[in-house]
Amino acid sequence: LDTNKKVMFKFLDSEEVFVLNIRRGILELGFSEITDSDLIITSKQHDIKEILAGLKNIAQISLALTDGTIIVEGGRLEFLKTLSYFTD
């Protein structure tokens, strides 16, 4: 996987921030807000956990992106592409 991407997750139901830094197939996890993220995902923590665990299909994810359950800065399609890194 030849990509470099930083994804920051901000949770509405807590003050926690998680950052996924994907570099050439290696994933680093951070817990501090950054200023140079490629994507900023704002949602409730439970919704993101369900997506990352594979409990939601693409239709459910698309609905969450459309109805405001998940807010994406940096492009919805880029978010969906990033999710594909975590599937078989």
PDB file of C-alpha atoms in Angstrom:
ATOM      1  CA  LEU A   1       0.000   0.000   0.000  1.00  0.00           C
ATOM      2  CA  ASP A   2       1.780   3.098  -1.229  1.00  0.00           C
ATOM      3  CA  THR A   3      -0.127   5.892   0.454  1.00  0.00           C
ATOM      4  CA  ASN A   4       0.386   8.595   3.042  1.00  0.00           C
ATOM      5  CA  LYS A   5      -2.760   9.813   4.732  1.00  0.00           C
ATOM      6  CA  LYS A   6      -3.680  11.335   8.093  1.00  0.00           C
ATOM      7  CA  VAL A   7      -7.242  10.923   9.319  1.00  0.00           C
ATOM      8  CA  MET A   8      -8.408  12.659  12.482  1.00  0.00           C
ATOM      9  CA  PHE A   9     -11.547  11.476  14.274  1.00  0.00           C
ATOM     10  CA  LYS A  10     -13.305  13.967  16.547  1.00  0.00           C
ATOM     11  CA  PHE A  11     -16.083  12.559  18.684  1.00  0.00           C
ATOM     12  CA  LEU A  12     -19.214  14.498  19.558  1.00  0.00           C
ATOM     13  CA  ASP A  13     -19.953  12.407  22.644  1.00  0.00           C
ATOM     14  CA  SER A  14     -16.534  12.795  24.260  1.00  0.00           C
ATOM     15  CA  GLU A  15     -13.530  15.085  24.158  1.00  0.00           C
ATOM     16  CA  GLU A  16     -11.382  12.327  22.661  1.00  0.00           C
ATOM     17  CA  VAL A  17      -9.509  12.686  19.389  1.00  0.00           C
ATOM     18  CA  PHE A  18      -7.930   9.826  17.481  1.00  0.00           C
ATOM     19  CA  VAL A  19      -5.554  10.170  14.554  1.00  0.00           C
ATOM     20  CA  LEU A  20      -4.784   7.415  12.086  1.00  0.00           C
ATOM     21  CA  ASN A  21      -1.560   8.022  10.216  1.00  0.00           C
ATOM     22  CA  ILE A  22      -1.281   5.606   7.289  1.00  0.00           C
ATOM     23  CA  ARG A  23       2.193   5.476   5.771  1.00  0.00           C
ATOM     24  CA  ARG A  24       3.143   2.865   3.183  1.00  0.00           C
ATOM     25  CA  GLY A  25       0.903   0.191   4.681  1.00  0.00           C
ATOM     26  CA  ILE A  26       1.783   0.944   8.304  1.00  0.00           C
ATOM     27  CA  LEU A  27      -0.867   2.380  10.607  1.00  0.00           C
ATOM     28  CA  GLU A  28       0.106   4.617  13.514  1.00  0.00           C
ATOM     29  CA  LEU A  29      -2.457   5.636  16.110  1.00  0.00           C
ATOM     30  CA  GLY A  30      -2.277   9.009  17.837  1.00  0.00           C
ATOM     31  CA  PHE A  31      -4.381  10.683  20.491  1.00  0.00           C
ATOM     32  CA  SER A  32      -3.614  14.379  19.962  1.00  0.00           C
ATOM     33  CA  GLU A  33      -5.260  16.828  17.618  1.00  0.00           C
ATOM     34  CA  ILE A  34      -3.177  17.655  14.531  1.00  0.00           C
ATOM     35  CA  THR A  35      -3.305  20.540  12.076  1.00  0.00           C
ATOM     36  CA  ASP A  36      -2.236  18.738   8.903  1.00  0.00           C
ATOM     37  CA  SER A  37      -4.842  15.988   8.571  1.00  0.00           C
ATOM     38  CA  ASP A  38      -6.098  14.968   5.138  1.00  0.00           C
ATOM     39  CA  LEU A  39      -9.517  14.061   6.522  1.00  0.00           C
ATOM     40  CA  ILE A  40     -11.391  15.163   9.626  1.00  0.00           C
ATOM     41  CA  ILE A  41     -14.262  12.907  10.619  1.00  0.00           C
ATOM     42  CA  THR A  42     -16.726  14.182  13.206  1.00  0.00           C
ATOM     43  CA  SER A  43     -19.282  11.783  14.663  1.00  0.00           C
ATOM     44  CA  LYS A  44     -20.314   9.885  17.744  1.00  0.00           C
ATOM     45  CA  GLN A  45     -17.719   7.330  18.749  1.00  0.00           C
ATOM     46  CA  HIS A  46     -20.171   4.424  18.526  1.00  0.00           C
ATOM     47  CA  ASP A  47     -20.979   5.164  14.870  1.00  0.00           C
ATOM     48  CA  ILE A  48     -17.320   5.131  13.842  1.00  0.00           C
ATOM     49  CA  LYS A  49     -16.639   1.947  15.821  1.00  0.00           C
ATOM     50  CA  GLU A  50     -19.487   0.167  14.017  1.00  0.00           C
ATOM     51  CA  ILE A  51     -18.089   1.209  10.642  1.00  0.00           C
ATOM     52  CA  LEU A  52     -14.505   0.213  11.429  1.00  0.00           C
ATOM     53  CA  ALA A  53     -15.707  -3.116  12.843  1.00  0.00           C
ATOM     54  CA  GLY A  54     -17.506  -3.839   9.563  1.00  0.00           C
ATOM     55  CA  LEU A  55     -20.978  -3.769  11.106  1.00  0.00           C
ATOM     56  CA  LYS A  56     -22.327  -1.210   8.610  1.00  0.00           C
ATOM     57  CA  ASN A  57     -22.622  -1.733   4.882  1.00  0.00           C
ATOM     58  CA  ILE A  58     -21.958   0.889   2.217  1.00  0.00           C
ATOM     59  CA  ALA A  59     -25.630   1.916   2.049  1.00  0.00           C
ATOM     60  CA  GLN A  60     -25.723   2.574   5.797  1.00  0.00           C
ATOM     61  CA  ILE A  61     -22.448   4.494   5.654  1.00  0.00           C
ATOM     62  CA  SER A  62     -23.704   6.578   2.716  1.00  0.00           C
ATOM     63  CA  LEU A  63     -26.895   7.400   4.627  1.00  0.00           C
ATOM     64  CA  ALA A  64     -24.850   8.460   7.676  1.00  0.00           C
ATOM     65  CA  LEU A  65     -22.772  10.742   5.436  1.00  0.00           C
ATOM     66  CA  THR A  66     -25.905  12.234   3.890  1.00  0.00           C
ATOM     67  CA  ASP A  67     -27.988  12.742   7.036  1.00  0.00           C
ATOM     68  CA  GLY A  68     -25.174  14.370   9.029  1.00  0.00           C
ATOM     69  CA  THR A  69     -24.521  11.487  11.420  1.00  0.00           C
ATOM     70  CA  ILE A  70     -20.962  11.547  10.090  1.00  0.00           C
ATOM     71  CA  ILE A  71     -19.418  14.848   8.975  1.00  0.00           C
ATOM     72  CA  VAL A  72     -16.371  14.664   6.725  1.00  0.00           C
ATOM     73  CA  GLU A  73     -13.944  17.473   5.951  1.00  0.00           C
ATOM     74  CA  GLY A  74     -11.685  16.559   3.051  1.00  0.00           C
ATOM     75  CA  GLY A  75     -14.141  14.653   0.878  1.00  0.00           C
ATOM     76  CA  ARG A  76     -16.703  11.931   1.404  1.00  0.00           C
ATOM     77  CA  LEU A  77     -15.256   9.833  -1.410  1.00  0.00           C
ATOM     78  CA  GLU A  78     -11.796  10.078   0.152  1.00  0.00           C
ATOM     79  CA  PHE A  79     -13.299   8.840   3.422  1.00  0.00           C
ATOM     80  CA  LEU A  80     -14.891   5.852   1.668  1.00  0.00           C
ATOM     81  CA  LYS A  81     -11.622   5.143  -0.136  1.00  0.00           C
ATOM     82  CA  THR A  82      -9.783   5.244   3.190  1.00  0.00           C
ATOM     83  CA  LEU A  83     -12.259   2.767   4.693  1.00  0.00           C
ATOM     84  CA  SER A  84     -11.408   0.354   1.888  1.00  0.00           C
ATOM     85  CA  TYR A  85      -7.879   0.076   3.330  1.00  0.00           C
ATOM     86  CA  PHE A  86      -9.381  -1.803   6.283  1.00  0.00           C
ATOM     87  CA  THR A  87     -11.371  -4.424   4.371  1.00  0.00           C
ATOM     88  CA  ASP A  88     -10.343  -7.697   2.795  1.00  0.00           C
TER      89      ASP A  88
END
